[in-house]
Coordinates of N, CA and C in Angstrom, one line a residue:
Chain Y
N1 N -11.0 -8.7 2.5 CA -11.3 -7.1 2.5 C -10.0 -6.5 2.4
A2 N -9.9 -5.7 1.4 CA -8.4 -5.2 1.3 C -8.3 -4.0 2.1
G3 N -9.0 -3.2 2.4 CA -9.2 -1.9 3.5 C -8.6 -0.6 2.6
V4 N -7.5 -0.1 2.8 CA -7.3 0.9 2.2 C -5.9 0.3 1.2
T5 N -5.8 0.8 -0.2 CA -5.0 0.4 -1.1 C -4.2 1.5 -1.7
Q6 N -3.2 1.8 -1.8 CA -2.2 2.8 -2.5 C -1.5 2.5 -3.4
T7 N -1.5 3.2 -4.4 CA -0.7 2.9 -5.6 C 0.2 3.9 -6.3
P8 N 1.3 4.2 -6.7 CA 2.2 3.3 -6.8 C 2.7 3.1 -5.1
K9 N 3.7 2.0 -4.8 CA 4.2 2.0 -3.7 C 5.6 2.8 -3.6
F10 N 6.2 2.7 -4.5 CA 7.3 3.8 -5.0 C 7.3 4.1 -6.1
R11 N 8.1 5.4 -6.0 CA 8.4 6.2 -7.4 C 9.2 7.2 -7.0
V12 N 9.9 7.3 -8.5 CA 11.1 8.3 -8.5 C 10.7 9.3 -9.4
L13 N 10.7 10.5 -9.2 CA 10.7 11.6 -9.9 C 11.5 12.4 -10.3
K14 N 11.8 13.2 -11.1 CA 12.7 14.2 -11.8 C 11.8 15.7 -11.4
T15 N 12.6 16.5 -10.8 CA 12.2 18.1 -10.8 C 11.3 18.3 -11.8
G16 N 10.0 18.8 -11.3 CA 9.2 19.2 -12.3 C 8.2 18.4 -13.1
Q17 N 8.5 17.1 -12.7 CA 7.6 16.1 -13.3 C 6.0 16.3 -12.6
S18 N 5.3 15.6 -12.9 CA 3.9 15.4 -12.5 C 3.4 14.0 -12.6
M19 N 2.6 13.6 -11.0 CA 2.3 12.4 -11.1 C 1.1 12.5 -10.0
T20 N 0.1 11.4 -10.2 CA -1.0 11.3 -9.3 C -0.7 9.9 -8.3
L21 N -1.1 9.9 -7.0 CA -1.1 8.8 -6.5 C -2.6 8.4 -6.2
L22 N -2.3 7.2 -5.9 CA -4.1 6.6 -6.1 C -4.3 6.1 -4.6
C23 N -5.4 6.7 -4.0 CA -5.9 5.5 -2.7 C -7.5 5.0 -3.1
A24 N -7.7 4.0 -2.7 CA -8.9 3.1 -2.9 C -9.2 2.3 -1.8
Q25 N -10.6 2.7 -1.0 CA -11.0 1.9 -0.2 C -12.1 1.4 0.1
D26 N -12.4 0.4 0.6 CA -13.8 -0.5 0.2 C -14.2 -1.0 1.6
M27 N -14.4 0.2 2.3 CA -15.1 0.3 3.4 C -16.3 0.9 3.6
N28 N -16.6 1.6 2.5 CA -17.8 2.5 2.5 C -17.6 3.9 3.6
H29 N -16.2 3.9 3.5 CA -15.9 5.2 4.6 C -16.0 6.4 3.6
E30 N -16.8 7.3 4.7 CA -17.0 8.9 4.2 C -15.8 9.5 4.2
Y31 N -14.9 9.8 5.2 CA -13.8 10.7 5.1 C -12.6 9.9 4.7
M32 N -11.7 10.5 3.9 CA -10.6 10.3 3.2 C -9.4 11.5 3.4
Y33 N -8.4 10.9 3.5 CA -7.1 11.7 4.0 C -5.8 11.4 3.0
W34 N -5.2 12.4 2.9 CA -3.6 12.2 2.4 C -2.9 12.9 3.5
Y35 N -1.8 12.0 4.1 CA -0.8 12.7 5.1 C 0.5 12.4 4.4
R36 N 1.6 13.2 4.5 CA 3.1 12.9 4.6 C 3.6 12.4 6.0
Q37 N 4.6 11.7 5.4 CA 5.5 11.5 7.1 C 6.8 11.8 6.4
D38 N 7.4 12.7 7.2 CA 8.9 12.6 7.4 C 9.6 12.8 8.8
P39 N 10.8 12.1 8.7 CA 11.6 12.0 9.7 C 11.4 13.0 10.6
G40 N 10.9 12.6 12.3 CA 10.8 13.5 13.0 C 10.1 14.3 13.2
M41 N 9.1 14.5 12.3 CA 8.0 15.4 12.1 C 6.6 14.6 12.5
G42 N 6.3 13.5 12.7 CA 5.0 12.9 12.7 C 4.3 13.0 11.4
L43 N 3.2 13.2 11.3 CA 2.2 13.0 9.9 C 1.9 14.7 10.2
R44 N 1.8 15.1 9.0 CA 1.0 16.2 8.4 C 0.0 15.9 7.1
L45 N -0.9 16.7 7.7 CA -2.4 16.5 6.8 C -2.3 17.2 5.5
I46 N -2.2 17.0 4.4 CA -2.1 17.5 3.1 C -3.7 18.0 2.5
H47 N -4.3 17.2 2.3 CA -5.8 17.6 2.3 C -6.5 16.5 2.7
Y48 N -8.0 16.7 2.7 CA -8.8 15.7 3.1 C -10.4 15.5 2.7
S49 N -11.0 14.7 2.8 CA -12.6 14.9 1.9 C -13.3 14.1 3.2
V50 N -14.5 15.1 3.1 CA -15.6 14.5 4.2 C -16.6 13.6 3.3
G51 N -16.6 13.7 2.0 CA -17.3 13.1 1.6 C -17.2 13.1 -0.5
E52 N -17.8 12.2 -1.2 CA -17.8 12.2 -2.4 C -18.1 13.9 -3.1
G53 N -17.1 14.2 -3.8 CA -16.9 15.4 -4.4 C -16.7 16.6 -3.5
T54 N -16.0 16.5 -2.2 CA -15.6 17.4 -1.5 C -14.3 17.1 -1.0
T55 N -13.5 18.2 -1.1 CA -12.0 18.3 -0.8 C -11.7 19.5 0.1
A56 N -11.0 19.6 0.9 CA -10.2 20.6 2.0 C -9.3 20.9 2.1
K57 N -8.3 21.8 2.5 CA -7.1 21.9 2.6 C -6.5 21.5 4.2
G58 N -5.4 20.8 4.2 CA -5.0 20.7 5.7 C -3.8 21.5 6.1
E59 N -2.8 21.1 6.5 CA -1.7 21.6 7.1 C -0.8 22.3 6.2
V60 N -0.7 21.2 5.0 CA 0.7 21.6 4.1 C -0.1 21.2 2.8
P61 N -1.1 22.1 2.3 CA -1.6 21.7 0.9 C -0.6 22.4 -0.6
D62 N 0.3 23.2 0.0 CA 1.0 23.6 -1.4 C 1.4 22.8 -1.9
G63 N 1.3 22.8 -3.4 CA 1.9 21.9 -4.3 C 1.4 20.8 -4.7
Y64 N 0.1 20.4 -4.0 CA -0.6 19.2 -4.2 C -2.0 19.6 -4.4
N65 N -2.5 18.8 -5.3 CA -4.1 19.0 -5.3 C -4.7 17.4 -5.2
V66 N -5.8 17.5 -5.0 CA -6.9 16.1 -4.9 C -8.2 16.1 -5.7
S67 N -8.5 15.1 -5.7 CA -9.9 14.8 -6.3 C -10.5 13.6 -5.6
R68 N -11.9 13.7 -5.7 CA -12.9 12.4 -4.7 C -14.0 12.7 -5.8
L69 N -13.8 12.1 -6.9 CA -14.9 11.9 -7.8 C -15.8 10.9 -7.4
K70 N -15.3 9.9 -6.8 CA -16.1 8.8 -6.5 C -15.8 8.4 -4.9
K71 N -16.7 7.9 -4.2 CA -16.7 8.1 -2.8 C -15.3 6.8 -2.3
Q72 N -15.2 6.0 -3.2 CA -14.1 4.9 -2.4 C -12.6 5.3 -3.0
N73 N -12.6 6.6 -4.1 CA -11.2 6.7 -4.4 C -10.9 8.4 -4.0
F74 N -9.7 8.7 -3.6 CA -9.1 9.7 -3.3 C -7.7 10.0 -4.1
L75 N -7.7 11.1 -4.9 CA -6.4 11.1 -6.0 C -5.6 12.1 -5.4
L76 N -4.2 12.1 -5.2 CA -3.4 13.2 -4.9 C -2.6 13.5 -6.1
G77 N -2.6 14.4 -6.3 CA -1.6 15.0 -7.4 C -0.5 16.0 -7.1
L78 N 0.6 15.7 -8.0 CA 1.7 16.8 -8.1 C 1.9 17.2 -9.1
E79 N 1.6 18.7 -9.2 CA 1.8 19.2 -10.8 C 3.3 19.1 -11.1
S80 N 4.0 19.6 -10.4 CA 5.3 20.1 -10.6 C 6.4 19.7 -9.2
A81 N 6.9 18.6 -9.5 CA 7.4 18.0 -8.4 C 8.7 18.6 -8.1
A82 N 8.8 18.9 -6.6 CA 10.0 19.5 -6.1 C 11.0 18.6 -5.1
P83 N 11.8 18.8 -4.9 CA 12.8 17.8 -3.8 C 12.1 17.8 -2.7
S84 N 11.7 19.3 -2.0 CA 10.8 19.2 -0.6 C 9.7 18.2 -0.8
Q85 N 9.3 17.5 -2.0 CA 8.1 16.9 -1.9 C 8.4 15.4 -1.9
T86 N 9.9 15.0 -1.4 CA 10.1 13.7 -1.0 C 9.8 13.2 0.3
S87 N 9.2 12.3 0.5 CA 8.4 11.9 1.5 C 7.9 10.4 1.3
V88 N 7.3 10.1 2.5 CA 6.2 8.8 2.1 C 4.5 9.1 2.6
Y89 N 4.0 9.0 1.5 CA 2.9 9.6 1.6 C 1.5 8.5 2.0
F90 N 0.8 8.8 2.8 CA -0.2 7.9 3.5 C -1.6 8.2 3.0
C91 N -2.1 7.4 2.7 CA -3.5 7.7 2.4 C -4.6 6.9 3.7
A92 N -5.5 7.6 4.5 CA -6.2 7.4 5.2 C -7.6 7.3 5.1
S93 N -8.2 6.7 5.9 CA -9.9 6.8 5.6 C -10.6 6.5 6.9
A94 N -11.8 7.0 7.4 CA -12.4 6.8 8.2 C -14.0 6.9 8.2
R95 N -14.8 6.4 9.3 CA -16.4 6.6 9.2 C -16.4 8.0 9.6
S96 N -17.7 8.2 8.9 CA -17.9 9.6 9.6 C -18.0 10.0 10.9
G97 N -17.5 11.2 11.2 CA -17.5 11.5 12.8 C -16.5 10.8 13.3
A98 N -15.7 9.9 13.0 CA -14.7 9.4 13.8 C -13.4 9.7 13.4
N99 N -12.4 9.5 14.0 CA -11.0 10.0 13.6 C -10.0 8.4 14.0
V100 N -11.0 7.6 13.9 CA -10.1 6.0 14.1 C -9.9 6.0 12.6
L101 N -8.5 6.2 12.2 CA -8.0 5.7 10.8 C -7.8 4.6 10.4
T102 N -8.2 4.1 9.2 CA -7.4 2.9 8.8 C -6.5 3.7 7.7
F103 N -5.2 3.0 7.6 CA -4.2 3.7 7.1 C -3.9 2.8 5.9
G104 N -3.6 3.3 4.9 CA -2.8 2.5 3.7 C -1.6 1.9 3.8
A105 N -0.7 1.3 3.0 CA 0.6 0.7 3.3 C 1.7 2.0 2.8
G106 N 1.2 3.2 2.5 CA 2.1 4.1 2.4 C 2.9 4.0 0.8
S107 N 3.2 5.2 0.1 CA 3.9 5.3 -0.9 C 5.2 6.2 -1.0
R108 N 6.2 5.8 -1.3 CA 7.4 6.5 -1.0 C 7.6 6.9 -2.3
L109 N 7.9 8.8 -2.2 CA 8.2 9.4 -3.5 C 9.7 9.9 -3.2
T110 N 10.2 10.1 -4.2 CA 11.6 10.5 -3.9 C 11.6 11.5 -5.4
V111 N 12.2 12.9 -5.1 CA 12.1 13.7 -6.1 C 13.5 14.3 -6.3
L112 N 14.2 13.8 -7.3 CA 15.8 14.1 -7.5 C 15.7 15.6 -8.2
Chain Q
E1 N -0.7 28.4 18.8 CA -0.4 27.3 17.7 C -0.7 25.8 18.4
L2 N -1.2 25.2 17.6 CA -1.8 23.7 18.3 C -0.5 22.7 18.1
K3 N -0.3 22.0 19.5 CA 1.0 21.1 19.4 C 0.7 20.1 20.2
V4 N 1.5 18.9 19.8 CA 1.4 17.7 20.7 C 2.7 17.4 20.6
E5 N 3.0 17.2 21.9 CA 4.5 17.0 22.0 C 4.8 15.7 22.6
Q6 N 5.5 14.6 22.0 CA 5.9 13.4 23.1 C 7.3 13.5 23.5
N7 N 7.3 12.7 24.5 CA 8.7 12.5 25.2 C 8.6 11.3 26.1
P8 N 10.4 10.6 25.7 CA 10.6 10.7 24.8 C 10.5 10.5 23.5
L9 N 11.6 10.8 22.7 CA 11.6 10.6 21.2 C 12.4 9.1 21.0
F10 N 12.9 9.0 21.6 CA 13.6 7.7 21.5 C 13.8 6.7 23.0
L11 N 13.5 5.8 22.5 CA 13.6 4.9 24.0 C 14.1 3.7 23.6
S12 N 15.2 3.0 24.3 CA 15.6 1.9 24.2 C 15.6 1.2 25.6
M13 N 15.1 -0.1 25.5 CA 14.8 -0.6 26.9 C 15.1 -2.0 26.7
Q14 N 15.2 -2.9 27.7 CA 15.5 -4.2 28.1 C 14.0 -4.9 28.1
E15 N 14.1 -6.2 27.6 CA 12.7 -6.7 28.0 C 12.6 -6.8 29.2
G16 N 11.1 -7.0 29.9 CA 11.0 -7.2 31.1 C 10.8 -5.9 32.0
K17 N 11.2 -4.7 31.6 CA 11.1 -3.5 32.1 C 10.1 -2.6 32.1
N18 N 9.5 -1.8 32.6 CA 8.4 -0.8 32.9 C 8.7 0.2 32.4
Y19 N 7.8 1.0 31.4 CA 8.5 2.7 31.2 C 7.2 3.0 30.6
T20 N 7.1 4.3 30.6 CA 5.8 5.3 30.3 C 6.2 6.3 29.2
I21 N 5.5 6.3 28.2 CA 5.9 7.6 27.2 C 4.7 8.6 27.5
Y22 N 5.2 9.9 27.3 CA 4.2 10.9 27.7 C 3.9 11.6 26.3
C23 N 2.5 12.4 26.5 CA 1.8 13.0 25.6 C 1.2 14.4 25.8
N24 N 2.1 15.2 25.7 CA 1.3 16.7 26.0 C 0.8 17.4 25.1
Y25 N -0.3 18.2 24.9 CA -0.9 19.0 24.0 C -1.3 20.0 24.3
S26 N -1.1 21.2 23.4 CA -1.4 22.5 23.8 C -2.9 23.1 23.8
T27 N -4.0 22.4 23.5 CA -5.0 23.2 23.2 C -6.3 22.5 23.6
T28 N -7.3 22.7 24.3 CA -8.6 21.8 24.8 C -8.7 21.1 24.0
S29 N -8.6 19.9 24.5 CA -9.2 18.4 23.5 C -9.5 17.5 24.5
D30 N -10.8 17.0 24.4 CA -11.4 15.5 24.9 C -11.4 14.4 24.5
R31 N -10.2 14.2 23.0 CA -10.3 13.0 22.4 C -8.7 13.2 22.3
L32 N -8.4 11.9 22.7 CA -6.6 11.4 22.3 C -6.5 10.0 21.7
Y33 N -5.6 10.2 20.9 CA -5.6 9.0 19.9 C -4.1 8.3 20.2
W34 N -3.9 7.3 20.3 CA -2.4 6.7 20.0 C -2.5 5.5 18.8
Y35 N -1.5 5.5 18.2 CA -1.4 4.5 17.1 C -0.1 4.0 17.3
R36 N 0.2 3.1 16.5 CA 1.4 2.0 16.2 C 1.8 2.2 15.2
Q37 N 3.3 2.1 14.7 CA 3.6 2.2 13.5 C 5.2 1.1 13.5
D38 N 4.8 0.0 12.9 CA 6.3 -1.2 12.7 C 7.1 -0.2 11.8
P39 N 8.4 -0.5 11.9 CA 9.1 0.0 11.0 C 9.2 -0.4 9.5
G40 N 9.0 0.5 8.8 CA 8.7 0.4 7.2 C 7.3 0.1 6.6
K41 N 6.2 0.0 8.0 CA 4.9 -0.2 8.0 C 4.0 0.9 7.9
S42 N 2.9 0.7 7.9 CA 1.6 1.4 8.1 C 1.2 1.9 9.4
L43 N 0.4 2.7 9.8 CA -0.2 2.8 11.2 C -1.2 2.1 11.7
E44 N -1.4 1.6 12.7 CA -2.5 1.1 13.1 C -3.3 1.8 14.3
S45 N -4.4 1.8 14.5 CA -5.0 2.5 15.9 C -4.6 1.8 17.0
L46 N -4.2 2.2 18.2 CA -4.5 1.4 19.4 C -5.3 1.5 20.4
F47 N -5.8 3.0 20.7 CA -6.4 3.2 21.7 C -7.3 5.0 21.2
V48 N -8.3 4.6 21.6 CA -8.9 6.2 21.6 C -9.3 6.6 23.0
L49 N -9.3 7.5 23.3 CA -9.7 8.4 24.9 C -10.7 9.3 24.7
L50 N -11.6 9.1 25.0 CA -12.5 10.2 24.5 C -13.1 11.1 25.9
S51 N -12.6 10.9 27.2 CA -13.0 11.8 28.2 C -11.9 12.2 29.3
N52 N -12.0 12.9 30.2 CA -10.9 12.9 31.1 C -10.7 12.0 32.1
G53 N -9.9 11.1 32.7 CA -9.9 10.0 33.4 C -9.8 8.8 32.7
A54 N -10.2 8.6 31.3 CA -10.2 7.5 30.9 C -8.9 6.7 30.7
V55 N -9.3 5.3 31.0 CA -8.1 4.5 30.8 C -8.4 3.1 30.0
K56 N -7.5 3.0 29.0 CA -7.8 1.7 28.2 C -6.7 1.0 28.3
Q57 N -6.8 -0.4 28.3 CA -5.6 -1.3 28.5 C -5.6 -2.5 27.4
E58 N -4.9 -2.8 27.1 CA -4.6 -4.1 25.7 C -3.1 -4.8 26.1
G59 N -3.2 -5.7 26.6 CA -2.1 -6.6 26.9 C -1.2 -5.8 28.0
R60 N 0.2 -5.6 27.4 CA 1.0 -4.9 28.2 C 1.0 -3.1 27.9
L61 N -0.1 -2.8 27.1 CA -0.2 -1.6 27.1 C -1.1 -0.7 27.7
M62 N -0.9 0.4 28.5 CA -2.3 0.9 29.1 C -2.3 2.4 28.9
A63 N -3.3 3.0 28.3 CA -3.2 4.3 28.1 C -4.1 5.0 28.8
S64 N -4.1 6.3 29.4 CA -4.6 7.0 30.6 C -4.6 8.5 29.7
L65 N -5.9 9.6 30.0 CA -6.1 10.7 29.7 C -6.2 11.6 30.6
D66 N -5.5 12.7 31.1 CA -6.0 13.8 32.1 C -6.0 14.8 31.1
T67 N -7.4 15.5 30.8 CA -7.6 16.6 30.0 C -7.1 17.9 30.9
K68 N -7.6 17.8 32.0 CA -7.1 19.2 32.8 C -5.4 19.3 32.9
A69 N -4.5 18.6 32.6 CA -3.2 18.6 32.8 C -3.0 18.6 31.2
R70 N -3.8 18.5 30.4 CA -3.4 18.3 28.9 C -2.3 17.0 28.5
L71 N -2.5 16.0 29.2 CA -1.4 14.9 29.1 C -2.1 13.6 29.0
S72 N -1.3 12.9 28.3 CA -1.9 11.1 28.3 C -0.6 10.4 28.4
T73 N -0.7 9.3 28.6 CA 0.3 8.2 29.0 C 0.3 7.3 28.6
L74 N 1.3 6.4 28.0 CA 0.9 5.3 27.3 C 2.1 4.3 28.2
H75 N 1.6 3.7 29.1 CA 2.5 2.4 29.8 C 2.7 1.3 29.3
I76 N 4.0 1.1 29.2 CA 4.1 -0.5 28.7 C 4.8 -1.4 30.2
T77 N 4.1 -2.1 30.2 CA 4.3 -3.1 31.5 C 5.3 -4.5 31.2
A78 N 6.2 -4.7 31.6 CA 7.2 -5.9 31.6 C 7.4 -6.2 29.8
A79 N 8.0 -5.1 29.3 CA 8.1 -5.2 27.8 C 8.7 -6.1 27.2
V80 N 8.2 -6.7 26.0 CA 8.8 -7.5 25.2 C 9.0 -7.5 23.8
H81 N 10.1 -7.9 23.3 CA 10.8 -7.5 22.0 C 9.5 -6.9 20.7
D82 N 8.3 -7.9 20.7 CA 7.2 -7.4 19.6 C 6.9 -6.2 20.2
L83 N 6.8 -5.5 21.0 CA 6.3 -4.0 21.4 C 7.1 -3.1 20.6
S84 N 8.3 -3.5 20.3 CA 9.3 -2.5 19.5 C 8.5 -1.8 18.1
A85 N 8.4 -0.7 18.4 CA 7.8 0.3 17.3 C 8.0 1.7 17.6
T86 N 7.2 2.3 16.5 CA 6.9 3.9 17.1 C 5.8 4.0 17.0
Y87 N 5.3 4.9 18.5 CA 4.2 5.1 18.9 C 3.8 6.7 18.7
F88 N 2.5 6.9 18.2 CA 2.2 8.3 18.0 C 0.8 8.5 18.9
C89 N 1.0 9.7 19.1 CA -0.5 10.2 19.7 C -0.5 11.6 18.9
A90 N -2.2 11.5 19.1 CA -3.0 12.5 18.3 C -4.0 13.2 18.9
V91 N -4.1 14.5 18.5 CA -5.5 14.7 19.3 C -6.5 15.7 18.0
D92 N -7.6 15.8 18.2 CA -8.3 16.5 17.1 C -9.5 17.5 18.4
T93 N -9.2 18.8 17.8 CA -9.9 19.8 18.3 C -11.1 20.8 17.6
E94 N -11.9 21.3 17.9 CA -12.9 22.4 17.2 C -11.7 23.5 16.3
D95 N -10.5 23.8 17.1 CA -9.8 24.8 16.2 C -8.8 24.2 15.5
S96 N -8.6 22.8 15.5 CA -8.2 22.1 14.0 C -9.3 21.7 13.0
N97 N -10.3 22.0 13.1 CA -11.5 21.8 12.3 C -11.7 20.1 12.5
Y98 N -11.4 19.7 13.8 CA -11.3 18.2 14.5 C -10.7 17.3 13.3
Q99 N -9.6 17.7 12.8 CA -8.5 16.9 12.0 C -7.2 16.5 12.8
L100 N -6.9 15.4 12.8 CA -5.8 15.3 13.8 C -4.7 15.9 13.7
I101 N -4.1 16.6 14.6 CA -2.6 17.1 15.2 C -1.8 15.7 15.7
W102 N -0.7 15.5 15.1 CA 0.0 14.5 15.6 C 1.2 15.0 16.5
G103 N 2.0 14.0 17.1 CA 3.0 14.3 17.8 C 4.0 13.6 17.0
A104 N 5.4 13.9 17.4 CA 6.4 13.4 16.1 C 6.4 11.8 16.5
G105 N 6.1 11.4 17.4 CA 6.1 9.8 17.7 C 7.2 9.5 18.7
T106 N 7.5 8.4 19.2 CA 8.3 7.9 20.3 C 8.6 6.4 19.6
K107 N 10.0 6.3 19.4 CA 10.8 5.4 18.6 C 10.9 4.4 19.7
L108 N 10.4 3.4 19.8 CA 10.8 2.4 20.9 C 11.7 1.0 20.6
I109 N 12.7 1.0 21.2 CA 13.5 -0.1 20.7 C 13.6 -1.4 22.0
I110 N 13.0 -2.4 22.2 CA 13.1 -3.4 23.1 C 14.3 -4.5 23.2
K111 N 15.0 -4.5 23.6 CA 16.3 -5.4 23.4 C 15.9 -6.7 24.3
P112 N 16.2 -8.1 23.6 CA 15.9 -9.3 24.3 C 16.9 -9.4 25.4

């Protein structure tokens, strides 16, 4: 049972480049989340989804877009990367109505 | 503004000692979560506290919740090196659309 899988694990971008982070879960969870983690700031919610075909903004959505075309996948896109988006990104999933999250291993993104 | 504050943010202690991490939150919430993150790793759920007076224990860790004081504690008994990690608390409320609001984390180092 793989749980939550994130790809890629590491990526270096130049300012202005675009990229997509992929999150896949095999637990049939309804809810999926994208967080970013920066030193000393805990986790901040970027976007989330409460089911296939739905997305919603979190605390820090600017500069990011998401899609949930299939229940098991949640994509996070950066259209024009900025150095302020250098961070570790975590995807998580949960059963409907619960906030006991299962996290992926994280994706470390550096924007130069 | 919804806030979750942990203290201390950093704690270095000797094996065998007891200590407590505190988590204060600024809004009405009956649900509080504790997560653990090992260095360079993902987060895993430790405890979910769902009502005032709730107490959960696993091994050397015990968590409690006082919703009237808006305070949760994570108590470590007779610490061992394997408990070295960063511990996060989080709450969800109607004001946050039931999305988790995270504390900054407490980095715990336990010296042999």
